[in-house]
PDB file of C-alpha atoms (C1' of nucleotides) in Angstrom:
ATOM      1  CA  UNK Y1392      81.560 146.587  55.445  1.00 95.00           C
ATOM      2  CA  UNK Y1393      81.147 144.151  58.301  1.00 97.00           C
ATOM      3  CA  UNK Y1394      78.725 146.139  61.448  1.00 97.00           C
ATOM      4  CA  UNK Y1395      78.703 145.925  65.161  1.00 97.00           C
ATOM      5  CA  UNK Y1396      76.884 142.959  65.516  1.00 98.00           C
ATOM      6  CA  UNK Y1397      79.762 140.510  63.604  1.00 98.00           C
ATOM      7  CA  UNK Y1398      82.222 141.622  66.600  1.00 98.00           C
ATOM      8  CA  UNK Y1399      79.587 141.524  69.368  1.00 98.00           C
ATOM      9  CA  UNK Y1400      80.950 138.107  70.839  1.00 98.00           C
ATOM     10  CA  UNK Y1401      83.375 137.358  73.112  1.00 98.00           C
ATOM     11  CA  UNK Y1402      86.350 136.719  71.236  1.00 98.00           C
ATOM     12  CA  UNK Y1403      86.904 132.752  71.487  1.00 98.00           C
ATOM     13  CA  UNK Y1404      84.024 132.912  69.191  1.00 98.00           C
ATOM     14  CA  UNK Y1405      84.559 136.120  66.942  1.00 98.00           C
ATOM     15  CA  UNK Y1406      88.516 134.755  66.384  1.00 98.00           C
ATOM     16  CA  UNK Y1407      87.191 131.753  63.940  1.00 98.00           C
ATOM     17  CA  UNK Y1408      84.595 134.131  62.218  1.00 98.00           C
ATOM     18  CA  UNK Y1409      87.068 135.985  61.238  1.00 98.00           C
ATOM     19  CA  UNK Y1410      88.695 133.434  59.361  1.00 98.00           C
ATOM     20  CA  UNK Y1411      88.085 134.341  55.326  1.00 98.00           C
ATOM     21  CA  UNK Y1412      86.888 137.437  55.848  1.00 98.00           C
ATOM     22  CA  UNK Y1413      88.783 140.630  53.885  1.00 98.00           C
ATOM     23  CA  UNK Y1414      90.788 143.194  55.680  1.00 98.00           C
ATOM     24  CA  UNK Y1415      90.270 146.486  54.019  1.00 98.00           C
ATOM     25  CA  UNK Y1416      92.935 149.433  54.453  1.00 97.00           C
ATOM     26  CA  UNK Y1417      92.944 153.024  52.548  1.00 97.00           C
ATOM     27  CA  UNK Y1418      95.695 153.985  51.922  1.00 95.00           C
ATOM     28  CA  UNK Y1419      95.859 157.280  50.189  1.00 92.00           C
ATOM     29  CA  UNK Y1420      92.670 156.327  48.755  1.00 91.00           C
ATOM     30  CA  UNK Y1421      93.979 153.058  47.313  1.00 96.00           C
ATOM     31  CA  UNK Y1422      92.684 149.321  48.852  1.00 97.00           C
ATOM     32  CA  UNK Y1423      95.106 147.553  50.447  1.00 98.00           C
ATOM     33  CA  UNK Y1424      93.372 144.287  51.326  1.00 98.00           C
ATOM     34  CA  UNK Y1425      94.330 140.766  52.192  1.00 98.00           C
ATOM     35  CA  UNK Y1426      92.423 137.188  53.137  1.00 98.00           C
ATOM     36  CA  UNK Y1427      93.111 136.854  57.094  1.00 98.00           C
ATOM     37  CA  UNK Y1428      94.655 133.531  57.716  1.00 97.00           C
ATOM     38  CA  UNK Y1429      95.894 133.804  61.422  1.00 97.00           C
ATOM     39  CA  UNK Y1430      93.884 134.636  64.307  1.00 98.00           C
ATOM     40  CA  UNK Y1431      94.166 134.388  68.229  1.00 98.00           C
ATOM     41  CA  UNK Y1432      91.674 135.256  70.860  1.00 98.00           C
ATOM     42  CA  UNK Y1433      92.331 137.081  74.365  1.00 98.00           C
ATOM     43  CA  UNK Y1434      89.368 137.047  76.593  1.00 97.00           C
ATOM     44  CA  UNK Y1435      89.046 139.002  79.406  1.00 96.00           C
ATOM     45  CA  UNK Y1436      90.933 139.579  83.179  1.00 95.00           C
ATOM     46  CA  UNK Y1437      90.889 135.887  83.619  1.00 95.00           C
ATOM     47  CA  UNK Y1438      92.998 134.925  80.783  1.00 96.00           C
ATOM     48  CA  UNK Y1439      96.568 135.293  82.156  1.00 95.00           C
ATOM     49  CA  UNK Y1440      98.008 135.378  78.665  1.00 96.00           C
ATOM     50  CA  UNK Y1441      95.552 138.659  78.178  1.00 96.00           C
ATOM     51  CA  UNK Y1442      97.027 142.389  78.412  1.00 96.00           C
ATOM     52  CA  UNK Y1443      94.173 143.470  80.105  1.00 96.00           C
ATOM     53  CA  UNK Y1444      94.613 140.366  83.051  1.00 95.00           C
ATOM     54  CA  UNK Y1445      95.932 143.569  85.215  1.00 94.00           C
ATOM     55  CA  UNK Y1446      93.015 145.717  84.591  1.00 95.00           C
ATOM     56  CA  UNK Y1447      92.456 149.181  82.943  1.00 95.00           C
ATOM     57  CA  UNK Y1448      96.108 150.942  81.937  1.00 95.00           C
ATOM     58  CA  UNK Y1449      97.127 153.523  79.392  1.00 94.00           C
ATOM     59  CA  UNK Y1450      97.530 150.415  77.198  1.00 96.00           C
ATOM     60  CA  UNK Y1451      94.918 148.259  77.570  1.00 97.00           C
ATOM     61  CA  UNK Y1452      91.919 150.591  77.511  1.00 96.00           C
ATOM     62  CA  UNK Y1453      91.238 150.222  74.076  1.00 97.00           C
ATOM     63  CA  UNK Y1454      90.109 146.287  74.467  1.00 98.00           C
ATOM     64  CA  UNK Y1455      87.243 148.042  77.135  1.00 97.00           C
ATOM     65  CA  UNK Y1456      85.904 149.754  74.205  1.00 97.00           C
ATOM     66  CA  UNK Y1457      82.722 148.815  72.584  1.00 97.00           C
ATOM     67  CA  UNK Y1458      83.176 145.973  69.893  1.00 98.00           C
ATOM     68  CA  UNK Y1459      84.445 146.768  66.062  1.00 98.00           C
ATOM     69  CA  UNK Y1460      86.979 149.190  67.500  1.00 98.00           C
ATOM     70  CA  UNK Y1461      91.355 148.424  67.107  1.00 98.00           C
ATOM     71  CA  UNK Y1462      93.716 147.515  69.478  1.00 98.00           C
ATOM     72  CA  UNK Y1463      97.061 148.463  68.695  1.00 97.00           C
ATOM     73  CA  UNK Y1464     100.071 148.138  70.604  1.00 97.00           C
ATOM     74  CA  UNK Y1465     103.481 148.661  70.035  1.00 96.00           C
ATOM     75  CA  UNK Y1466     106.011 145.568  71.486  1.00 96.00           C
ATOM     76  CA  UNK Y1467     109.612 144.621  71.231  1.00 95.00           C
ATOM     77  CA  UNK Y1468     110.758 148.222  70.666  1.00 94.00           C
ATOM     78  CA  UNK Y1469     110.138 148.108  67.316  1.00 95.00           C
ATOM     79  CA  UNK Y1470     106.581 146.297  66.112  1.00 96.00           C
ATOM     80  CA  UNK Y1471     103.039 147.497  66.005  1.00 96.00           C
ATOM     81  CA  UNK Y1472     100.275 144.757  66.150  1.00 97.00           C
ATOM     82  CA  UNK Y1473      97.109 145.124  65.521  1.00 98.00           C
ATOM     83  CA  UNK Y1474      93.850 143.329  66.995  1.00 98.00           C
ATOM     84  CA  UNK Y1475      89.969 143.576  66.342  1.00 98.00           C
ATOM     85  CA  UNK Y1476      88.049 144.016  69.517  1.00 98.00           C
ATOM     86  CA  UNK Y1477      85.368 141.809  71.108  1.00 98.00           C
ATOM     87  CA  UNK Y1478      82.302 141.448  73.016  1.00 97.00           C
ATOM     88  CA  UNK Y1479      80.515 143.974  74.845  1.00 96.00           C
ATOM     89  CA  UNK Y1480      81.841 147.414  76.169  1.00 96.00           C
ATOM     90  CA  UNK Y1481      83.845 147.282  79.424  1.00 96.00           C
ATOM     91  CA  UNK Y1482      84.552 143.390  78.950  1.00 97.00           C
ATOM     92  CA  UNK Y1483      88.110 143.485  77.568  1.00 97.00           C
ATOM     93  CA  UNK Y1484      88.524 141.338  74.936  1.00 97.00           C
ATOM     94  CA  UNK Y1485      90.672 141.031  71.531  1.00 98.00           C
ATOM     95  CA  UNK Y1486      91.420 139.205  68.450  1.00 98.00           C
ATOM     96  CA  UNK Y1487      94.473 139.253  67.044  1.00 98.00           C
ATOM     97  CA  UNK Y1488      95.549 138.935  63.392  1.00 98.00           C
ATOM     98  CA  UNK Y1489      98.338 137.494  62.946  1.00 98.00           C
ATOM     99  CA  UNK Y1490      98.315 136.610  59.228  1.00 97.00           C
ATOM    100  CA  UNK Y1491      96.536 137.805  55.688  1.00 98.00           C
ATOM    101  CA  UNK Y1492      96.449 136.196  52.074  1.00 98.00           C
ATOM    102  CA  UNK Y1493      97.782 139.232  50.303  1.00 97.00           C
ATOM    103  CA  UNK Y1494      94.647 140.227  47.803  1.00 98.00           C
ATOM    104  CA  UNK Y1495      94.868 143.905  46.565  1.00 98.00           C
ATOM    105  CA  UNK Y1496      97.575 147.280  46.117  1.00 97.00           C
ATOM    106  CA  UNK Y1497     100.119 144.965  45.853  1.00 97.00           C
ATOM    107  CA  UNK Y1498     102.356 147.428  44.428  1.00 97.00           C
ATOM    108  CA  UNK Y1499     102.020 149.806  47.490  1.00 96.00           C
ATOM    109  CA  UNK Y1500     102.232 147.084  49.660  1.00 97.00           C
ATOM    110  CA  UNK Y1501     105.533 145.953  48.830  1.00 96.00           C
ATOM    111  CA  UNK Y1502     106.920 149.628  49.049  1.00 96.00           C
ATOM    112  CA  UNK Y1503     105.143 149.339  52.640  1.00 96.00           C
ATOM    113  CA  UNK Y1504     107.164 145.667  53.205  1.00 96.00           C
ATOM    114  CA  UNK Y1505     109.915 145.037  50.843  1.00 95.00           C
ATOM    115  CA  UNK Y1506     111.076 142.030  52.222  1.00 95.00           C
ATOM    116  CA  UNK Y1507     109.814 138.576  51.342  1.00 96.00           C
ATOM    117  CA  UNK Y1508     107.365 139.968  48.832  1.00 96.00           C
ATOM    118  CA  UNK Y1509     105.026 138.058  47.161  1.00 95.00           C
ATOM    119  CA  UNK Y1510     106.277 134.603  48.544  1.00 95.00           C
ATOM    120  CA  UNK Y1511     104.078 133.011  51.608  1.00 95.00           C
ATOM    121  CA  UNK Y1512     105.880 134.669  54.144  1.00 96.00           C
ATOM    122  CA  UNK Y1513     105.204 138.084  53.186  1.00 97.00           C
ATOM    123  CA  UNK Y1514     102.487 139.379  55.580  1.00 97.00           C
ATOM    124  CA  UNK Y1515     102.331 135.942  57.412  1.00 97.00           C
ATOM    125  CA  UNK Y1516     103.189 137.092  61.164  1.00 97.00           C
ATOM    126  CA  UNK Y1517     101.135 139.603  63.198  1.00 97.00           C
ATOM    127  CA  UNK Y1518     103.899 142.480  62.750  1.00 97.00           C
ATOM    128  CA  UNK Y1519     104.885 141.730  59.450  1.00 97.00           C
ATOM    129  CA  UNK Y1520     100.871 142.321  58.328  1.00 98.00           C
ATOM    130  CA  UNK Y1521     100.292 145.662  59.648  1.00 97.00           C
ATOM    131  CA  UNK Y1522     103.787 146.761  57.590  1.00 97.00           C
ATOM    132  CA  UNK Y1523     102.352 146.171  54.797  1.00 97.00           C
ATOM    133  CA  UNK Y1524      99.005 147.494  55.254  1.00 97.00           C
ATOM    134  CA  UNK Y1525     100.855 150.499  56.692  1.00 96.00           C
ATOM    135  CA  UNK Y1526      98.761 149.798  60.083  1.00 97.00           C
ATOM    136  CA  UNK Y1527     100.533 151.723  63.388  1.00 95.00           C
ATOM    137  CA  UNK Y1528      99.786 153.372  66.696  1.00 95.00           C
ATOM    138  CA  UNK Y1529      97.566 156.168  64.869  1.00 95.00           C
ATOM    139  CA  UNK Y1530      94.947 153.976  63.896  1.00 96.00           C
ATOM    140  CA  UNK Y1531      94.882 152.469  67.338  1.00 97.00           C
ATOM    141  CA  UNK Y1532      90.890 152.660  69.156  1.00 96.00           C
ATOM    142  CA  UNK Y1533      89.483 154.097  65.561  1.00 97.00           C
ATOM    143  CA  UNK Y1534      86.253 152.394  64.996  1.00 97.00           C
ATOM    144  CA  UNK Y1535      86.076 149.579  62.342  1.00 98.00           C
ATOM    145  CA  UNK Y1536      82.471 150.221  61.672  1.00 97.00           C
ATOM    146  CA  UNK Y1537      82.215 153.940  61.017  1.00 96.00           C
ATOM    147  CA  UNK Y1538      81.232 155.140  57.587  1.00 95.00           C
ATOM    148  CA  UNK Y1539      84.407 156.585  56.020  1.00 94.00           C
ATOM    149  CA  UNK Y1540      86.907 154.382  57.881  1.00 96.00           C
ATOM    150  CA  UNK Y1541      90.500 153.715  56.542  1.00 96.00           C
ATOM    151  CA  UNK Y1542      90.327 150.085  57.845  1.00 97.00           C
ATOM    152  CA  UNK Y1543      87.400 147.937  57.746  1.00 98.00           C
ATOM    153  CA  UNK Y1544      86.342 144.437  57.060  1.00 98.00           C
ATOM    154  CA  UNK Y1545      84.426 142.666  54.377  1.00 98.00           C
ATOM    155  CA  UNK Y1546      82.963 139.355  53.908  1.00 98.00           C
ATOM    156  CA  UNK Y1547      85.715 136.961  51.685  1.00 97.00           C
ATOM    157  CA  UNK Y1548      85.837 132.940  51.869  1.00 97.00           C
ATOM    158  CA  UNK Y1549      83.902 131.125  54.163  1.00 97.00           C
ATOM    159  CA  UNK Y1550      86.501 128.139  54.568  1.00 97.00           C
ATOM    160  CA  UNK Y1551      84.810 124.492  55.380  1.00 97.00           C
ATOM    161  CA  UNK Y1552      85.185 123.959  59.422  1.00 95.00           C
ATOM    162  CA  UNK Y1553      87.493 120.978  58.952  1.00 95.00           C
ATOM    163  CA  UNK Y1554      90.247 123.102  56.791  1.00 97.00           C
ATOM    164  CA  UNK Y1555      90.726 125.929  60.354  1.00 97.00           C
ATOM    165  CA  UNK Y1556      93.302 124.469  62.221  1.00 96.00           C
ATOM    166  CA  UNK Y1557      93.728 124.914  66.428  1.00 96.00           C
ATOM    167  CA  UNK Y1558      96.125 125.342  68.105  1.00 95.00           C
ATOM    168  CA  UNK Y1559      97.747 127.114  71.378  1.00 95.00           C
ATOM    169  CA  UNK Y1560      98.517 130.787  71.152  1.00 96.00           C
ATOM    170  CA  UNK Y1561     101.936 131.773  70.228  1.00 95.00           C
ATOM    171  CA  UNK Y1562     104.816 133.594  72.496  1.00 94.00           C
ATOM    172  CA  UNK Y1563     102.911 133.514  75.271  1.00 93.00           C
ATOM    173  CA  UNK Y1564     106.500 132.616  77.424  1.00 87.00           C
ATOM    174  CA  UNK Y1565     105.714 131.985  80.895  1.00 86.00           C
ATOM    175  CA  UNK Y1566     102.164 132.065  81.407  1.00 91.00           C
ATOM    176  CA  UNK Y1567     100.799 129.952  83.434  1.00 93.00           C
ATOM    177  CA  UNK Y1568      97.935 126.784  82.416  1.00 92.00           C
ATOM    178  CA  UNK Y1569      95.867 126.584  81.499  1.00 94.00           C
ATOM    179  CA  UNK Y1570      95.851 130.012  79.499  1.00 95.00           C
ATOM    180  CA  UNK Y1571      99.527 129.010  77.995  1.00 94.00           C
ATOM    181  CA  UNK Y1572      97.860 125.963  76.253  1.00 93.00           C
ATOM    182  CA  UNK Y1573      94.314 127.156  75.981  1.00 95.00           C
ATOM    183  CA  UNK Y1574      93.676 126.115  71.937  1.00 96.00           C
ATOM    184  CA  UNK Y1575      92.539 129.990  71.163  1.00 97.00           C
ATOM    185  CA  UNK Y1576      94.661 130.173  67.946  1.00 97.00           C
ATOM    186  CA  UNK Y1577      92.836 129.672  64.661  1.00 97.00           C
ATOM    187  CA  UNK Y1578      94.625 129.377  61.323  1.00 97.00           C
ATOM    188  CA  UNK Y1579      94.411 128.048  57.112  1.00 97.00           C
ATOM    189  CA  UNK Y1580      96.950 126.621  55.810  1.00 95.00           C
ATOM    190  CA  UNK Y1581      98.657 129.044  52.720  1.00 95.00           C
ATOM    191  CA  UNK Y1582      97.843 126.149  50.137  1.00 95.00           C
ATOM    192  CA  UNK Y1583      93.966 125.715  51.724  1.00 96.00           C
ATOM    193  CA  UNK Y1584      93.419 129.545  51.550  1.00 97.00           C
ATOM    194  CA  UNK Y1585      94.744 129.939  47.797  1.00 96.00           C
ATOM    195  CA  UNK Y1586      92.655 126.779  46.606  1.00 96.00           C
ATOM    196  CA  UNK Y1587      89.659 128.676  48.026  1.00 97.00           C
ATOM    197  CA  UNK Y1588      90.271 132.110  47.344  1.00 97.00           C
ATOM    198  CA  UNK Y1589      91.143 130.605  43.655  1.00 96.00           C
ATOM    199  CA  UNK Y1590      87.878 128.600  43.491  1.00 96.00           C
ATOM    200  CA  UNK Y1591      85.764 131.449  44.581  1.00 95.00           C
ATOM    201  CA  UNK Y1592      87.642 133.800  41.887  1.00 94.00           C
ATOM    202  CA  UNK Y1593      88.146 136.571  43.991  1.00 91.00           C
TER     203      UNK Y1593
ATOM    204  C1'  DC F 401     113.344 123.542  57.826  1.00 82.25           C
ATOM    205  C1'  DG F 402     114.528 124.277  62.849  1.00 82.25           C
ATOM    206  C1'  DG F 403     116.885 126.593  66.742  1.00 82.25           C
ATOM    207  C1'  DC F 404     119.294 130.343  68.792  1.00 82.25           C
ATOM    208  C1'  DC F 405     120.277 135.236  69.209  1.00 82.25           C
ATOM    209  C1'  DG F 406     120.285 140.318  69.036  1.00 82.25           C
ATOM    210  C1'  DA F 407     117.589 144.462  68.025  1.00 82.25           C
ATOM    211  C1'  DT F 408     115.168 148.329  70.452  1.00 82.25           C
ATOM    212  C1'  DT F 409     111.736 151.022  73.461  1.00 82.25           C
ATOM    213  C1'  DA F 410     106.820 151.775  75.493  1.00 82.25           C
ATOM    214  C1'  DT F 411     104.663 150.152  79.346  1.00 82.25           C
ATOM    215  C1'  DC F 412     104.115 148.540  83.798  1.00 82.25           C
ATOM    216  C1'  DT F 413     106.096 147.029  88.625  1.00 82.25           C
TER     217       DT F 413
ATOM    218  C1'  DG W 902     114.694 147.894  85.944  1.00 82.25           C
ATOM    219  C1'  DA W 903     112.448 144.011  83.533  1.00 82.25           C
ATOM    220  C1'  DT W 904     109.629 142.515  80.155  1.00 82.25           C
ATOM    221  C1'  DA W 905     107.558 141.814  75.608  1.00 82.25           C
ATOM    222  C1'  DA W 906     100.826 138.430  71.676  1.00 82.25           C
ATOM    223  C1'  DT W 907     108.151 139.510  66.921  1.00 82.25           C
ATOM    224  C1'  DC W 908     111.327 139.386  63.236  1.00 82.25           C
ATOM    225  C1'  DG W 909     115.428 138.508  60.460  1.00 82.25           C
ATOM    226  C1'  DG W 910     120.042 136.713  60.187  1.00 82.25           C
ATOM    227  C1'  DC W 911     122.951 132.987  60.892  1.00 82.25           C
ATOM    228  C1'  DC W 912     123.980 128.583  61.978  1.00 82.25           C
ATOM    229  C1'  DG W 913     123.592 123.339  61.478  1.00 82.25           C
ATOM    230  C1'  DG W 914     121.256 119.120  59.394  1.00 82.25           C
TER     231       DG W 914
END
DNA sequence: CGGCCGATTATCT
DNA sequence: GATAATCGGCCGG
Protein backbone atom coordinates (compact mmCIF):
# COMPACT_ATOMS: atom_id res chain seq x y z
CA UNK A 1 0.00 0.00 0.00
CA UNK A 2 1.32 3.32 -1.23
CA UNK A 3 1.89 5.95 2.29
CA UNK A 4 1.58 9.63 2.80
CA UNK A 5 4.65 10.61 1.47
CA UNK A 6 3.81 9.28 -2.46
CA UNK A 7 0.80 11.97 -2.38
CA UNK A 8 2.72 14.69 -0.50
CA UNK A 9 3.26 16.87 -3.77
CA UNK A 10 1.38 19.25 -5.31
CA UNK A 11 -0.53 17.56 -7.81
CA UNK A 12 1.12 18.67 -11.30
CA UNK A 13 3.71 16.39 -9.99
CA UNK A 14 1.80 13.50 -8.08
CA UNK A 15 -0.69 13.25 -11.49
CA UNK A 16 2.33 11.52 -13.64
CA UNK A 17 3.41 9.32 -10.58
CA UNK A 18 0.46 7.96 -10.62
CA UNK A 19 0.71 6.68 -13.93
CA UNK A 20 1.21 2.55 -13.59
CA UNK A 21 0.47 2.38 -10.31
CA UNK A 22 -2.60 -0.22 -9.13
CA UNK A 23 -5.87 0.97 -7.83
CA UNK A 24 -7.02 -1.36 -5.17
CA UNK A 25 -10.89 -1.57 -4.17
CA UNK A 26 -12.61 -4.21 -1.60
CA UNK A 27 -15.35 -5.03 -2.46
CA UNK A 28 -17.06 -7.44 -0.19
CA UNK A 29 -13.72 -8.63 0.54
CA UNK A 30 -12.87 -9.33 -3.10
CA UNK A 31 -9.95 -7.02 -5.14
CA UNK A 32 -11.20 -5.07 -7.63
CA UNK A 33 -8.09 -3.51 -9.16
CA UNK A 34 -7.09 -1.90 -12.40
CA UNK A 35 -3.68 -0.20 -14.08
CA UNK A 36 -4.54 3.73 -14.01
CA UNK A 37 -4.10 5.06 -17.45
CA UNK A 38 -5.73 8.62 -17.25
CA UNK A 39 -4.85 11.25 -14.94
CA UNK A 40 -5.42 15.14 -14.58
CA UNK A 41 -4.13 17.52 -12.02
CA UNK A 42 -6.08 20.54 -10.27
CA UNK A 43 -3.86 22.72 -8.25
CA UNK A 44 -4.99 25.04 -5.98
CA UNK A 45 -7.32 28.60 -5.87
CA UNK A 46 -5.34 29.83 -8.76
CA UNK A 47 -6.23 27.28 -11.23
CA UNK A 48 -9.57 28.54 -12.66
CA UNK A 49 -10.40 25.11 -14.02
CA UNK A 50 -10.07 23.92 -10.08
CA UNK A 51 -13.34 23.35 -7.83
CA UNK A 52 -11.76 24.76 -5.06
CA UNK A 53 -10.79 28.31 -7.29
CA UNK A 54 -13.88 29.73 -5.03
CA UNK A 55 -12.54 28.65 -1.78
CA UNK A 56 -13.76 26.29 1.04
CA UNK A 57 -17.63 24.93 0.27
CA UNK A 58 -19.57 21.89 1.34
CA UNK A 59 -17.96 20.42 -1.80
CA UNK A 60 -14.66 21.25 -2.04
CA UNK A 61 -13.42 20.68 1.51
CA UNK A 62 -12.25 17.41 0.96
CA UNK A 63 -9.22 18.64 -1.54
CA UNK A 64 -8.11 20.86 1.96
CA UNK A 65 -7.57 17.63 3.56
CA UNK A 66 -4.22 16.25 4.27
CA UNK A 67 -2.74 14.24 1.22
CA UNK A 68 -3.77 10.33 0.47
CA UNK A 69 -7.36 11.21 1.29
CA UNK A 70 -10.54 11.00 -1.83
CA UNK A 71 -12.30 13.51 -3.44
CA UNK A 72 -15.50 12.54 -4.67
CA UNK A 73 -18.06 14.48 -6.26
CA UNK A 74 -21.11 13.81 -7.82
CA UNK A 75 -21.72 15.90 -11.48
CA UNK A 76 -24.17 15.86 -14.29
CA UNK A 77 -27.01 14.53 -12.10
CA UNK A 78 -26.03 11.29 -12.46
CA UNK A 79 -21.94 10.50 -12.17
CA UNK A 80 -19.63 10.13 -9.26
CA UNK A 81 -15.86 10.87 -9.92
CA UNK A 82 -13.35 10.17 -7.98
CA UNK A 83 -9.84 11.99 -7.37
CA UNK A 84 -6.67 11.30 -5.14
CA UNK A 85 -5.69 14.30 -3.14
CA UNK A 86 -2.45 16.33 -3.16
CA UNK A 87 0.07 18.27 -1.41
CA UNK A 88 -0.03 19.50 1.97
CA UNK A 89 -3.16 20.05 4.27
CA UNK A 90 -5.14 23.26 3.64
CA UNK A 91 -3.57 23.64 0.00
CA UNK A 92 -6.41 22.28 -2.15
CA UNK A 93 -5.28 20.17 -4.60
CA UNK A 94 -6.50 16.92 -6.65
CA UNK A 95 -5.76 14.31 -9.11
CA UNK A 96 -8.16 12.93 -11.02
CA UNK A 97 -8.45 9.43 -12.53
CA UNK A 98 -9.94 9.31 -15.33
CA UNK A 99 -9.00 5.87 -16.71
CA UNK A 100 -7.74 2.16 -15.39
CA UNK A 101 -6.37 -1.02 -17.30
CA UNK A 102 -8.91 -3.41 -15.90
CA UNK A 103 -6.54 -6.07 -13.80
CA UNK A 104 -8.57 -8.07 -11.16
CA UNK A 105 -12.59 -9.24 -10.00
CA UNK A 106 -13.42 -8.99 -13.34
CA UNK A 107 -16.45 -10.92 -12.84
CA UNK A 108 -17.82 -8.44 -10.17
CA UNK A 109 -16.78 -5.73 -12.10
CA UNK A 110 -18.82 -6.30 -15.00
CA UNK A 111 -21.99 -6.88 -12.74
CA UNK A 112 -20.78 -3.31 -11.34
CA UNK A 113 -20.55 -1.96 -15.34
CA UNK A 114 -22.21 -4.13 -17.81
CA UNK A 115 -21.72 -2.13 -20.65
CA UNK A 116 -18.69 -2.24 -22.91
CA UNK A 117 -17.11 -4.99 -20.88
CA UNK A 118 -13.93 -6.21 -21.44
CA UNK A 119 -13.26 -4.11 -24.69
CA UNK A 120 -10.94 -0.78 -24.21
CA UNK A 121 -13.64 1.34 -23.40
CA UNK A 122 -14.81 -0.34 -20.42
CA UNK A 123 -13.53 1.72 -17.43
CA UNK A 124 -11.76 4.25 -19.80
CA UNK A 125 -13.55 7.66 -18.67
CA UNK A 126 -13.44 9.10 -15.12
CA UNK A 127 -17.24 8.04 -14.40
CA UNK A 128 -17.26 4.99 -16.15
CA UNK A 129 -14.11 3.76 -13.65
CA UNK A 130 -15.59 4.32 -10.37
CA UNK A 131 -18.85 2.08 -11.79
CA UNK A 132 -17.00 -0.52 -11.98
CA UNK A 133 -14.99 -0.37 -8.97
CA UNK A 134 -18.33 0.39 -7.29
CA UNK A 135 -16.61 3.85 -6.09
CA UNK A 136 -19.52 6.66 -4.91
CA UNK A 137 -20.19 9.53 -2.55
CA UNK A 138 -19.63 7.14 0.62
CA UNK A 139 -16.15 6.66 0.11
CA UNK A 140 -15.69 10.35 -0.45
CA UNK A 141 -12.69 12.08 2.24
CA UNK A 142 -11.87 8.25 3.54
CA UNK A 143 -8.19 8.07 3.84
CA UNK A 144 -6.20 6.09 1.18
CA UNK A 145 -3.47 5.29 3.57
CA UNK A 146 -5.19 3.85 6.62
CA UNK A 147 -4.61 0.24 7.52
CA UNK A 148 -7.85 -1.60 6.65
CA UNK A 149 -8.96 0.69 3.81
CA UNK A 150 -11.43 -0.47 1.03
CA UNK A 151 -9.48 1.59 -1.58
CA UNK A 152 -5.87 1.96 -1.72
CA UNK A 153 -3.01 2.05 -4.11
CA UNK A 154 -0.14 -0.19 -4.97
CA UNK A 155 2.93 0.07 -6.93
CA UNK A 156 2.20 -1.58 -10.80
CA UNK A 157 4.25 -0.53 -14.11
CA UNK A 158 6.57 2.10 -14.09
CA UNK A 159 5.98 3.15 -17.89
CA UNK A 160 9.26 4.73 -19.76
CA UNK A 161 8.76 8.79 -19.67
CA UNK A 162 8.50 8.98 -23.46
CA UNK A 163 5.32 6.42 -23.65
CA UNK A 164 2.97 9.28 -20.98
CA UNK A 165 1.39 11.42 -23.25
CA UNK A 166 0.29 15.43 -22.36
CA UNK A 167 -2.14 16.98 -23.04
CA UNK A 168 -4.83 19.79 -21.91
CA UNK A 169 -7.44 18.78 -19.39
CA UNK A 170 -10.71 17.66 -20.65
CA UNK A 171 -14.36 19.49 -20.36
CA UNK A 172 -13.06 22.21 -18.87
CA UNK A 173 -15.82 24.51 -21.20
CA UNK A 174 -15.24 28.03 -20.64
CA UNK A 175 -12.39 28.51 -18.52
CA UNK A 176 -10.35 30.95 -19.11
CA UNK A 177 -6.13 30.64 -20.28
CA UNK A 178 -4.19 29.79 -19.47
CA UNK A 179 -5.80 27.09 -17.03
CA UNK A 180 -8.13 25.84 -20.16
CA UNK A 181 -4.89 24.80 -22.02
CA UNK A 182 -2.55 24.27 -19.14
CA UNK A 183 -0.97 20.55 -20.36
CA UNK A 184 -2.03 18.95 -16.72
CA UNK A 185 -3.51 15.78 -18.33
CA UNK A 186 -1.33 12.68 -18.32
CA UNK A 187 -2.26 9.48 -20.16
CA UNK A 188 -0.86 5.66 -21.88
CA UNK A 189 -2.05 4.70 -24.69
CA UNK A 190 -4.41 1.16 -24.22
CA UNK A 191 -1.86 -0.73 -26.59
CA UNK A 192 1.42 0.91 -24.51
CA UNK A 193 -0.18 -0.09 -21.12
CA UNK A 194 -1.05 -3.84 -22.22
CA UNK A 195 2.54 -4.32 -23.84
CA UNK A 196 3.84 -3.35 -20.38
CA UNK A 197 1.55 -4.76 -18.06
CA UNK A 198 2.08 -8.03 -20.43
CA UNK A 199 5.90 -7.76 -20.28
CA UNK A 200 5.99 -7.32 -16.60
CA UNK A 201 3.48 -10.46 -16.21
CA UNK A 202 1.31 -9.00 -13.86
C1' DC B 1 -14.27 7.35 -35.91
C1' DG B 2 -16.25 12.10 -35.06
C1' DG B 3 -19.93 15.40 -33.78
C1' DC B 4 -24.21 16.59 -31.70
C1' DC B 5 -27.73 15.94 -28.19
C1' DG B 6 -30.46 14.66 -24.10
C1' DA B 7 -30.34 12.78 -19.42
C1' DT B 8 -30.71 14.31 -14.50
C1' DT B 9 -29.67 16.66 -9.86
C1' DA B 10 -26.23 18.47 -6.16
C1' DT B 11 -24.01 22.58 -5.58
C1' DC B 12 -23.22 27.28 -5.78
C1' DT B 13 -24.62 32.32 -7.24
C1' DG C 1 -31.93 29.52 -11.78
C1' DA C 2 -27.67 28.01 -14.13
C1' DT C 3 -24.11 25.03 -14.39
C1' DA C 4 -21.46 20.74 -14.64
C1' DA C 5 -13.56 17.63 -14.37
C1' DT C 6 -19.67 12.76 -18.41
C1' DC C 7 -21.81 9.20 -20.94
C1' DG C 8 -24.42 6.68 -24.43
C1' DG C 9 -27.25 6.81 -28.49
C1' DC C 10 -27.74 8.31 -33.01
C1' DC C 11 -26.34 10.32 -36.96
C1' DG C 12 -23.12 10.97 -41.09
C1' DG C 13 -18.64 9.85 -43.60
Amino acid sequence: MLGREFFSRPAPQLAPALIGKRLVRLQNGQRLSGIIMETEAYQGQNDLACHARVGRTKRTEPMFAQAGHAYIYFTYGMHWLFNLVADEADIPSAVLIRAIFPMEGLAQMEKNRPMLAHTASWLNGPAKLTQGLGIDGALNQHDLCQAGSTIFLEDGIVPPEKLVRTSPRIGLGKTPEPWLSMPWRWHLDWQDAAKLIKEKGL
